[in-house]
Structures are given as structure tokens and as C-alpha cells.
Amino acid sequence: MQEYIVSARKYRPMTFDTVVGQSSLTTTLKNAIASDKLAHAYLFCGPRGVGKTTCARIFAKTINCLNPRPDRESCGECESCKAFDEGRSLNIHELDAASNNSVEDIRELIKQVQIPPQIGKYKVFIIDEVHMLSSQAFNAFLKTLEEPPHYVIFILATTEKHKILPTILSRCQVYDFARMTMDNTINHLKNVASKEGYTTEDEALQLIAEKADGGMRDALSIFDQMVSFTEGELTYEKVCASLNVLSTEYYFRLVEHFLSKEVHACMLLFNEVLCKGFDGGNFIAGLANHLRQLLVAKDSTTLPLLEVSEKTKQRYQEQATKCESKFIYKAIKLCNDCDQAYRQSHNKRLQVEICLIQCAQINEEDAPGSGLCPSKILKPIFRLGALAQPTPKTVATPKQETNTNITQNTIAKSVQTQSARETQNKQTDIRTRIKLGNLGPSIRNTGIAKDNKPEGTTKDSPKVENKPFKQEDITHQWHAYVERMPIERRAMAMRMKNMMPKLINETTFEIMANNPQICQYLQNLREHILQEIRSALCNNNIQMIVRIAEVQELEHITSKPALYKKMAEKNSNLQKLAEILKLEIC
Ligand SMILES: [Zn+2]
């Protein structure tokens, strides 16, 4: 059986000309060799898998070649070149500092430095991952690095230049290796594939190059994996499936759905993506990227920024012509907002779905007078039945707007609804607004809410019948309110969470603050809190008193001995524990 050699090794460049993507650097090295101006120490920096060690080996081979070619490359035929190619040359020493970083390892290396080369002119010492050397090893090495014998050249390689000590940096000629560009990687993979007789699609190679993120070695090793998965037939679909990457096909389809305002199709597509095991957050990030590509493809001046195959570029251009720039901006904004809110969301799926629905509705004309931006409007996809309270179009008048803005400014988000698409012609005038903040409580309190108007209820609606409520209802509503507080008020929400609203008569509850600032804050928020709680409990007579706690109450709240005393009263074991452990409560 023929020995299998991984592509990264099999196609490792043997001359400077075959090194991919580092032409300016290899030219400099070749010129230095030609003019015989060799430094005694080089530092090769750059990301992993871009050819640092390869260049170091080519360099070592070239300077030792007995019959260098006119183009300053090694001949590949002389005894020295053969020894290099067969890996038996004594003129090259490689030390992996990641695993050999002790003083002993360096001492061993220094011993080798003393022995002059047998064939060829130079002995080359390559120290890989040199930033991993211990500080003692560094110190032991410094002297030799500064004044090595004339036949010795050190090539230090590192992925983390910033970790190299200035004393080392100043003694080396520094070469910075560039990351592989997408084109370089794709072309090289194409080259390898054609030599091996594999069939490839440009999009598939593109995907591998993206995954490798600028490293050629990684690209080749992913390529090898893909070859064995796909049995040498690297199609986009197969590579997508084995790399567990979501096909761009989904995003192209999704944008088509957005443009034709097919909300249900978007929801189904998202469901399909989730069923395949993809994460909603990544999906939204991918969608944002797709929209960005569309934006770039829209303008011929930005088109070069699109690092994709010709075929895909054409698809982006086609889709971009169908989208107005305004649509793309808004959709990107929506995706970005969704991405930010995603991590904190309790219902992540819904978060993505809302974003998709809003994207699908960007192109829909807003009712005249509706000044809300799309991120704040959620038009209905389904008839909301009992929840929807048809009201005339005047809902969107400026006066009502202000009302909503207050709500938004404080806590609740507003959700605007209108009748379902199929009945749109008949009822375009009908719009209803539901406060999201009220949705939670009204669902939890369906028993209370069903024979009332939970959404429209405000303190001045005249017809509401005031329902009785208990301490636990107030406690529950208080916590529900705190839960809905926006993230920027989290510190306050945490404090409010620890406060216990106390019902002091049938309609009034009291809340105690432990300092005047908090008291004032709650006073300011009072109207809003009441509005929400009254609405949720269907009782417009509810009152709230805020006062500063008395000293003894405060001690009861804050002092640890008091807390301990109270706990010990309830559980005598606690006192025993304190006695056994000789704890002092202070
Ligand atoms: Zn040679």
C-alpha cells in the first residue's frame, strides 16, 4: 500500500518561488543571499501555518547549496541539497521551543553550535515558537545569539512577536509574514486538487479557506479531511455539510422571502435551520454578514471587498439589485440589534423570529402618521383574536404617539399590530397597539383579565370594574415589574427586587427605601409603577406609598447580628453550630 502523505507535507514548497503569498519577503531573502549579506540571526514572525518554518528550511538549503542556480535558488541536485531533501543534513538543527524550553535544551544546542559544518558553508539553527523559552533559557542563549561562530545562522520563529524580549529583538533581522489571502489559499488548493485529480467547486474551496482563517497549513489539513469525506468530489453542499457550516443558500432564500414579505416562509426557514442543529445566534450573525455582502455588491467601487468566488459574486450582485439600499441598512440594523439582545434574551428563538418578521416588513408601507421606526413596529402575522382590540386609525396620531413614547422611555416596548394580511384590504384602517410589558401579566392573570380589557386599561378608563387583590398579587406584580426593567437600570432593579411591597389596607401598598435617593427615585417612578400594576390587577384604586425606613426597621433589614438573631430564633441548630465552631457574629 502506498504511503499516505498529508498535503501540507507533500506540497511543502522546496524553493523560494513556490512559497505562496510571501513574495516580497522571499525576494528580500534571495537578494540577501545573492549579495552575500547574511545576518547571523533572523526572527520570522507571523500567524501559524503561513510558511515561517518552510522559509527557514529553504533558506538553510539555499545558502548551503554547492551549485546555486542563476536565479539564486538551490539546485536540488548537489550532495547538500539531496541531504536536505532527504532530511539527513547535519547543517540544519530544529528545536521546538514549545516542548524543549529548559536551560539544558539550550546548553545542548550551544554544544552543537561549536561544531563546524562538514559539507556546505553554514549551520542553521531553527528555533520554533521561541517565545516559549523560559527566561533562564533565554539568558543562557543571549551570549551565543550575539556572537555566534561565523558559520552559524539562527532563525527564530514565533507566532507571538510581542512576547519576544527586546534584547532578542535587537539582535535579529525581523521578517513579518503575512496572513494568507483568500485568493492565495484558494489558488493553492486548486493547484493541489488538480495535481491529485480531485474535482472541486470554487465555493467549496472558498469555504475551506474561510475556515482556515489565513493559515495555509490549516487550509491543507481541512482540505485533506474534506477529500476523504467527499471521496475527492469537493462540492459546496458536501463541504458545507461536513464542515457543519450553514449554506449561504439559506440566506439567499431568506432575503427573497423578505423582499416578497413572506413572513411565514421566513419562520419555516428558520425552523429548518434550527432543526439542522444550528444556533440562532450564529444564524443571525450569518444573516448580518450576508446583508453586508449585499451592500458591498451593490456598488461597483466596493465590489472588490467581496472575497468570494466569481459565481457567488454574481449571485450577490443579482440579489443586491433587487434590494433598495434603505432596506439593506434597516435589515442590518435589525440583525445587529437582535445579535446584541440575543445573549440576554430568555426566549432566544422568539428574539430571532421577531427580527425576521421585522425584516420581512421593512418594505411594507407604514400607515400615514406612524412615525415609529421599524425596529419598534411589529405588524401582525396572525390575527390576534381576542387580544386585538380594533380601534380607529387615529391610534397613530401624534398625541397617542407621545403616550407610547412615554411608555417606551420608561420601560415597556410597544408593539404595533394591524389586521392579518389576507384581510388587509378590508381593514387597513384598523390598528391596535399592545404594550409588551402588559403581555406577561395579562397572560399570567387570564382569570382576572378575560372579562376585562387588559390592554386598553389605564387609570382613567371609566368603565373598569375594580377587582380586589391580595398581598401576594402585589408582591407578584412588583417582581414582574422589576423583571421588565431595562438593562441599563439593572442596579436599581436589583435593589427593588429586595424590597418587599406591603399591603397596608385594601388598596394601598407601602414600599420602604433605606435612603432618601432611592426614595426619590421610587417617587419618580411611582406613576409608572402604579399604571402598570393597576392595569395588570385591573384595579384603578391601587395606591403606593414610598417612605424611608425607620432606624429600627433599617437595622432589621441591614444588620447581620439582627439577621442572625432572627434566623437563630427560627432554627436552633444555627445557634448550636455557632457554638461548636465558636463563631462570632459581628
Ligand atoms: Zn544544490
XYZ file of C-alpha atoms and ligand atoms in Angstrom:
587
model
C 0.000 0.000 0.000
C 1.310 3.405 -0.966
C 2.281 5.604 1.934
C -0.212 8.414 2.527
C 1.367 11.812 2.972
C -0.735 14.734 4.101
C -0.987 17.538 1.542
C 0.715 20.071 3.798
C 3.849 17.890 3.760
C 3.548 16.547 0.245
C 3.177 20.009 -1.234
C 5.546 21.804 1.094
C 7.459 24.304 -1.085
C 11.071 23.375 -1.806
C 12.205 26.667 -3.343
C 11.520 30.334 -2.611
C 9.499 30.682 -5.819
C 6.974 28.073 -4.760
C 6.260 29.683 -1.382
C 2.692 31.001 -1.519
C 1.756 34.531 -0.567
C 5.098 35.815 0.801
C 6.732 37.071 -2.385
C 8.179 40.346 -1.063
C 9.763 38.534 1.837
C 11.241 35.702 -0.217
C 12.634 38.221 -2.699
C 14.404 40.057 0.109
C 15.878 36.816 1.384
C 17.027 35.830 -2.111
C 18.651 39.219 -2.610
C 20.454 38.922 0.728
C 21.801 35.511 -0.336
C 22.884 36.850 -3.749
C 24.759 39.782 -2.275
C 26.180 37.529 0.440
C 24.928 39.841 3.168
C 23.672 37.343 5.654
C 22.760 38.304 9.186
C 23.627 35.853 11.916
C 20.135 35.905 13.399
C 16.688 36.224 11.873
C 13.322 36.434 13.524
C 10.373 35.178 11.488
C 7.055 36.396 12.909
C 3.538 35.696 11.728
C 0.395 33.646 12.243
C 0.569 29.873 12.308
C 0.777 27.935 9.085
C 1.905 30.742 6.784
C 5.332 29.328 5.906
C 7.786 30.502 8.574
C 9.471 27.142 9.130
C 9.236 26.319 5.429
C 11.055 29.533 4.512
C 13.655 28.877 7.200
C 14.338 25.426 5.706
C 14.506 26.739 2.144
C 16.866 29.453 3.347
C 19.117 26.895 5.058
C 19.110 24.677 1.979
C 19.814 27.545 -0.429
C 22.768 29.016 1.453
C 24.350 25.568 1.652
C 23.786 24.608 -1.991
C 27.057 23.796 -3.707
C 25.855 24.872 -7.189
C 23.225 27.590 -6.743
C 21.151 28.312 -9.869
C 21.420 31.689 -11.626
C 18.027 32.675 -10.209
C 19.551 32.221 -6.726
C 17.511 29.150 -5.914
C 19.067 25.893 -4.684
C 19.911 23.368 -7.383
C 18.233 20.408 -5.710
C 20.845 18.064 -7.140
C 24.089 18.592 -5.254
C 25.017 16.461 -2.249
C 23.969 19.143 0.227
C 20.566 19.686 -1.430
C 19.927 15.935 -1.536
C 20.815 15.632 2.141
C 18.358 18.427 2.918
C 15.602 16.908 0.797
C 16.075 13.509 2.400
C 16.102 15.032 5.879
C 19.597 13.770 6.761
C 21.550 17.023 6.540
C 23.704 17.814 9.536
C 23.702 21.502 8.706
C 20.192 22.120 9.928
C 19.004 21.804 13.507
C 15.438 22.383 14.529
C 14.428 22.967 18.115
C 10.805 23.210 19.087
C 10.904 25.633 21.996
C 7.328 24.785 22.899
C 8.442 21.401 24.260
C 12.193 21.991 24.762
C 12.329 25.229 26.661
C 14.708 24.458 29.525
C 18.274 25.657 30.121
C 19.524 22.093 29.410
C 17.963 22.168 25.953
C 19.714 25.428 25.180
C 23.048 24.128 26.543
C 22.714 21.115 24.247
C 22.109 23.492 21.345
C 25.121 25.626 22.241
C 27.293 22.479 22.152
C 26.105 21.819 18.610
C 26.933 25.410 17.667
C 30.612 24.751 18.397
C 30.896 22.052 15.719
C 31.599 23.471 12.233
C 29.668 22.133 9.197
C 31.088 19.151 7.261
C 29.527 19.849 3.865
C 28.399 23.338 2.838
C 29.175 26.668 4.440
C 26.580 27.226 7.141
C 24.941 25.550 10.066
C 21.398 26.783 10.520
C 19.582 26.556 13.838
C 15.827 26.972 13.639
C 14.132 27.637 16.978
C 10.395 27.356 16.583
C 7.957 29.065 18.978
C 10.914 30.894 20.502
C 8.633 32.931 22.799
C 8.098 29.738 24.804
C 11.704 29.585 26.051
C 11.985 30.034 29.802
C 13.698 33.205 30.977
C 16.726 31.243 32.216
C 16.975 29.565 28.827
C 16.784 32.976 27.169
C 19.605 34.260 29.314
C 21.728 31.214 28.599
C 21.114 31.761 24.905
C 21.755 35.520 24.674
C 25.541 35.372 24.566
C 25.627 32.804 21.768
C 22.964 34.667 19.834
C 25.012 37.834 19.976
C 28.344 36.381 18.915
C 27.905 33.047 17.209
C 30.737 31.436 15.164
C 30.852 32.786 11.587
C 29.333 29.584 10.144
C 26.221 29.721 12.329
C 22.876 31.314 11.455
C 19.958 31.371 13.851
C 16.408 31.556 12.590
C 13.920 32.145 15.373
C 10.248 31.735 14.572
C 7.292 32.910 16.601
C 3.575 33.439 16.342
C 3.682 35.956 19.184
C 6.144 38.701 18.431
C 5.029 40.823 21.388
C 6.324 38.169 23.781
C 9.864 38.378 22.436
C 12.227 40.222 24.755
C 13.698 43.478 23.370
C 17.186 42.057 23.948
C 16.402 39.303 21.441
C 14.576 41.587 19.003
C 17.507 43.959 18.790
C 19.869 41.136 17.856
C 17.780 39.823 14.961
C 16.675 40.856 11.499
C 12.914 40.767 11.763
C 10.686 39.446 8.974
C 6.911 39.697 9.296
C 4.997 37.010 7.447
C 1.615 37.962 6.034
C -1.596 36.034 6.564
C -2.724 34.093 3.523
C -5.274 35.935 1.441
C -8.401 34.142 0.355
C -7.226 34.104 -3.263
C -3.806 32.693 -2.420
C -5.304 29.876 -0.405
C -7.949 29.036 -2.993
C -5.452 29.022 -5.845
C -3.044 26.833 -3.947
C -5.791 24.365 -3.019
C -6.937 24.336 -6.625
C -3.418 23.571 -7.687
C -3.098 20.690 -5.233
C -6.515 19.351 -6.252
C -5.639 19.328 -9.924
C -2.365 17.504 -9.248
C -4.195 14.896 -7.210
C -7.053 14.615 -9.690
C -9.850 15.786 -7.387
C -12.850 17.711 -8.656
C -13.570 20.924 -6.779
C -16.037 23.774 -6.788
C -14.670 27.245 -6.144
C -17.288 27.850 -3.469
C -16.172 24.708 -1.636
C -12.537 25.846 -1.627
C -13.683 29.276 -0.545
C -15.369 27.722 2.448
C -12.219 25.819 3.388
C -10.146 28.996 3.041
C -12.588 30.883 5.276
C -12.444 28.152 7.886
C -8.612 28.124 7.790
C -8.604 31.853 8.546
C -5.365 32.819 6.834
C -3.306 29.719 7.603
C -2.189 27.568 4.697
C -1.334 24.533 6.805
C -4.810 24.577 8.332
C -6.345 25.026 4.893
C -4.489 21.989 3.583
C -5.376 19.843 6.544
C -9.080 20.762 6.247
C -8.739 20.089 2.533
C -7.395 16.571 3.252
C -10.281 15.877 5.603
C -12.786 17.062 3.046
C -11.204 14.898 0.373
C -11.729 11.810 2.484
C -15.279 12.836 3.472
C -16.331 13.572 -0.074
C -14.170 10.931 -1.794
C -12.412 13.530 -3.876
C -15.513 15.353 -5.026
C -15.470 18.675 -3.216
C -18.844 20.225 -3.955
C -20.104 23.189 -1.962
C -23.015 21.248 -0.480
C -20.864 18.325 0.651
C -18.189 20.543 2.185
C -20.873 22.627 3.930
C -22.368 19.513 5.429
C -19.078 18.083 6.652
C -17.769 21.379 7.996
C -21.103 21.995 9.697
C -21.436 25.359 8.015
C -24.809 26.799 7.133
C -25.100 27.078 3.367
C -25.378 30.633 2.011
C -28.292 29.259 0.031
C -30.457 29.761 3.145
C -29.586 33.432 3.340
C -30.276 33.992 -0.344
C -33.668 32.347 0.122
C -34.362 34.298 3.283
C -33.724 37.656 1.627
C -36.052 36.621 -1.214
C -38.723 35.956 1.411
C -38.048 39.346 2.998
C -38.487 41.034 -0.350
C -41.740 39.264 -1.088
C -42.893 39.921 2.507
C -43.478 36.236 3.209
C -43.298 36.159 6.977
C -44.494 32.565 7.289
C -41.781 31.378 4.874
C -39.123 33.105 6.991
C -40.395 31.366 10.108
C -40.385 27.984 8.375
C -36.897 28.534 7.041
C -35.621 29.460 10.490
C -37.255 26.351 11.889
C -35.462 24.264 9.253
C -32.139 25.823 10.259
C -32.766 25.090 13.951
C -33.751 21.510 13.133
C -30.375 21.048 11.472
C -28.801 21.842 14.809
C -27.573 25.375 14.067
C -27.576 28.037 16.732
C -29.921 31.010 16.353
C -27.228 33.495 17.348
C -24.845 32.257 14.656
C -27.694 32.290 12.186
C -28.373 35.967 12.832
C -24.673 36.792 12.661
C -24.545 34.968 9.320
C -27.566 36.869 8.078
C -25.960 40.179 9.053
C -22.865 39.156 7.122
C -24.953 38.199 4.098
C -26.664 41.597 4.159
C -23.287 43.259 4.422
C -22.153 41.336 1.333
C -25.263 42.557 -0.496
C -24.457 46.127 0.453
C -20.894 45.721 -0.781
C -22.092 44.079 -4.004
C -24.483 46.934 -4.714
C -21.752 49.382 -5.581
C -19.033 48.699 -8.117
C -16.499 50.654 -6.066
C -16.916 48.407 -3.037
C -17.246 45.213 -5.071
C -13.543 44.269 -4.599
C -14.259 43.951 -0.857
C -16.330 40.894 -1.656
C -13.921 37.998 -1.134
C -15.962 35.265 -2.818
C -15.823 33.215 -5.989
C -16.958 34.774 -9.286
C -20.148 32.720 -9.348
C -21.136 33.746 -5.834
C -20.191 37.345 -6.548
C -22.622 37.319 -9.442
C -25.379 35.947 -7.194
C -24.780 38.668 -4.641
C -24.917 41.277 -7.364
C -28.175 39.882 -8.718
C -29.814 39.884 -5.306
C -28.383 43.308 -4.472
C -30.078 44.878 -7.499
C -33.422 43.720 -6.129
C -32.835 45.362 -2.742
C -33.036 49.052 -2.054
C -30.129 50.389 -0.016
C -32.611 51.582 2.596
C -33.905 48.056 3.002
C -30.384 46.669 3.494
C -29.435 49.346 6.055
C -32.547 48.708 8.080
C -32.179 44.945 7.918
C -28.543 45.129 9.032
C -29.570 47.359 11.923
C -32.288 44.913 12.937
C -29.879 41.965 12.814
C -27.321 43.883 14.811
C -29.879 44.776 17.472
C -31.043 41.186 17.587
C -27.469 39.943 17.908
C -26.899 42.203 20.890
C -30.151 41.299 22.586
C -29.797 37.584 21.834
C -27.485 36.633 24.676
C -29.657 38.228 27.319
C -32.921 37.061 25.905
C -34.922 34.466 27.823
C -36.664 33.355 24.675
C -33.894 33.280 22.119
C -35.927 31.724 19.361
C -38.589 34.411 19.633
C -35.895 37.065 19.596
C -34.676 35.836 16.199
C -38.202 35.382 14.898
C -39.150 38.944 15.794
C -36.098 40.139 13.893
C -37.078 38.070 10.832
C -40.658 39.329 10.958
C -39.467 42.912 11.162
C -37.095 42.389 8.242
C -39.924 40.951 6.176
C -41.984 44.029 6.932
C -39.416 46.707 6.146
C -40.728 47.203 2.646
C -44.317 47.377 3.764
C -45.621 50.901 3.753
C -46.262 52.316 7.174
C -49.607 53.911 7.786
C -49.536 57.664 7.317
C -48.661 59.430 10.519
C -46.948 56.449 12.030
C -43.588 57.860 12.995
C -42.194 54.731 14.574
C -39.042 53.272 13.139
C -39.242 49.646 12.010
C -37.402 48.259 14.976
C -40.223 49.382 17.180
C -43.070 48.247 14.998
C -44.205 44.700 14.840
C -47.079 44.247 12.483
C -49.222 41.214 12.958
C -48.646 37.942 11.242
C -51.664 36.326 12.721
C -54.977 37.738 13.658
C -54.591 38.280 17.361
C -58.232 37.373 18.044
C -59.383 38.459 21.451
C -56.140 40.274 22.129
C -56.608 42.593 19.188
C -58.902 45.422 20.076
C -59.686 47.136 16.794
C -59.528 50.857 17.200
C -59.647 53.521 14.536
C -56.523 54.629 12.704
C -56.288 57.687 14.932
C -54.228 55.496 17.200
C -51.241 56.716 15.247
C -51.917 60.406 15.828
C -49.160 62.421 17.453
C -50.992 62.617 20.751
C -51.123 58.853 21.028
C -47.535 58.700 19.862
C -46.441 60.751 22.821
C -48.296 58.392 25.037
C -46.389 55.470 23.593
C -43.115 57.280 23.768
C -43.546 57.755 27.464
C -44.090 54.065 27.790
C -41.035 53.309 25.717
C -38.921 55.816 27.534
C -39.752 54.242 30.779
C -39.931 50.526 30.347
C -42.399 48.764 28.128
C -41.758 48.282 24.469
C -44.665 48.968 22.245
C -45.824 46.548 19.701
C -47.994 47.778 16.962
C -50.351 45.399 15.291
C -52.675 45.540 12.394
C -55.082 43.060 10.928
C -53.861 39.975 9.099
C -52.586 40.207 5.562
C -55.496 38.455 3.914
C -57.978 40.867 5.463
C -55.699 43.805 4.943
C -57.748 45.405 2.188
C -60.873 45.449 4.288
C -59.279 46.591 7.462
C -56.223 48.623 6.592
C -57.503 51.304 8.904
C -57.541 49.097 11.886
C -54.511 49.075 14.093
C -54.137 48.073 17.628
C -51.340 48.650 19.982
C -50.414 46.236 22.696
C -47.937 47.016 25.373
C -45.452 44.182 25.520
C -44.925 44.875 29.169
C -48.554 44.059 29.782
C -48.500 40.848 27.843
C -46.746 38.928 30.592
C -49.023 39.827 33.468
C -52.136 39.569 31.354
C -51.186 36.038 30.371
C -50.446 35.124 33.959
C -53.699 36.648 35.106
C -56.006 35.358 32.444
C -58.627 34.635 35.074
C -58.723 38.254 36.077
C -58.199 39.633 32.658
C -60.599 37.704 30.496
C -63.711 39.677 31.245
C -61.890 42.974 31.218
C -59.855 44.965 28.750
C -56.305 44.390 29.901
C -54.628 46.207 27.021
C -56.651 49.354 26.875
C -56.898 49.672 30.612
C -55.409 52.811 32.052
C -56.105 54.649 35.234
C -58.574 56.917 33.561
C -60.685 54.398 31.668
C -64.070 54.931 33.198
C -65.775 51.569 32.771
C -63.305 49.285 34.534
C -64.617 47.354 37.454
C -62.030 47.390 40.213
C -61.078 43.898 41.209
C -59.996 43.017 44.729
C -56.453 41.768 45.164
C -54.213 40.332 47.854
C -50.718 40.791 49.242
C -49.343 38.029 47.015
C -50.780 39.713 43.892
C -48.961 42.915 44.753
C -45.736 41.036 45.509
C -46.021 39.169 42.231
C -46.715 42.320 40.215
C -43.857 44.151 41.914
C -41.416 41.430 40.907
C -42.883 41.246 37.417
C -42.317 44.987 37.096
C -38.728 44.696 38.300
C -38.120 41.865 35.815
C -39.232 44.083 32.966
C -36.933 46.948 33.878
C -34.435 47.687 31.109
C -30.864 46.508 31.382
C -29.441 49.994 31.960
C -31.402 50.148 35.213
C -30.201 46.813 36.428
C -28.535 48.184 39.534
C -31.790 49.798 40.595
C -33.755 46.714 39.632
C -31.546 44.622 41.922
C -32.345 46.924 44.849
C -36.029 46.954 44.039
C -36.039 43.180 43.877
C -35.049 43.048 47.542
C -37.763 45.463 48.609
C -40.988 43.960 49.856
C -44.186 45.794 48.981
C -46.509 45.581 51.984
C -50.261 45.888 51.651
C -51.408 48.221 54.402
C -55.085 48.378 53.520
C -57.396 47.149 50.770
C -55.946 49.320 48.041
C -52.691 50.782 49.303
C -49.301 49.195 49.481
C -46.202 50.588 51.042
C -42.610 50.322 49.950
C -39.644 51.135 52.153
C -36.434 52.616 50.876
C -33.326 52.722 53.024
C -32.087 56.104 51.850
C -33.500 59.383 50.514
C -32.045 58.964 46.995
C -33.754 55.638 46.482
C -36.913 57.064 47.985
C -36.819 59.887 45.455
C -36.122 57.502 42.609
C -39.144 55.429 43.519
C -41.252 58.548 43.850
C -40.321 59.482 40.322
C -41.182 56.052 39.080
C -44.369 55.875 41.153
C -46.827 56.847 38.439
C -45.411 54.370 36.018
C -45.302 51.545 38.522
C -48.900 52.251 39.514
C -50.031 52.414 35.936
C -48.564 49.002 35.232
C -49.766 47.358 38.421
C -53.252 48.862 38.183
C -53.539 47.689 34.652
C -52.306 44.191 35.452
C -54.530 43.782 38.516
C -57.497 45.576 36.915
C -57.902 47.953 39.782
C -57.588 51.689 39.357
C -57.731 52.469 43.048
C -54.384 50.967 43.879
C -52.101 53.427 45.644
C -48.470 53.253 46.515
C -46.705 54.941 49.408
C -42.960 55.288 49.392
C -41.193 56.127 52.624
C -37.768 55.946 54.176
C -37.399 53.060 56.596
C -37.125 53.883 60.317
C -33.825 53.180 62.064
C -35.075 50.022 63.775
C -36.570 48.814 60.507
C -33.316 49.566 58.773
C -31.374 47.583 61.323
C -33.810 44.825 60.831
C -33.031 44.965 57.145
C -29.304 45.502 57.140
C -27.542 44.444 60.321
C -26.037 40.978 60.293
C -26.367 40.238 64.048
C -30.063 41.072 63.806
C -30.398 38.802 60.829
C -28.576 36.037 62.681
C -30.764 36.510 65.734
C -33.871 36.213 63.664
C -32.599 33.121 61.850
C -31.496 31.510 65.107
C -34.959 32.067 66.563
C -36.382 30.039 63.743
C -33.734 27.344 63.726
C -31.998 26.497 66.972
C -29.429 24.328 65.145
C -27.877 27.505 63.877
C -27.024 28.564 67.394
C -25.527 25.152 68.131
C -23.439 25.411 65.001
C -22.206 28.852 66.001
C -21.254 27.498 69.445
C -19.434 24.444 68.097
C -17.483 26.467 65.553
C -17.006 29.304 68.069
C -18.351 31.769 65.538
C -18.557 35.388 66.410
C -21.334 37.213 64.614
C -20.393 40.812 64.003
Zn 22.226 22.269 -4.518
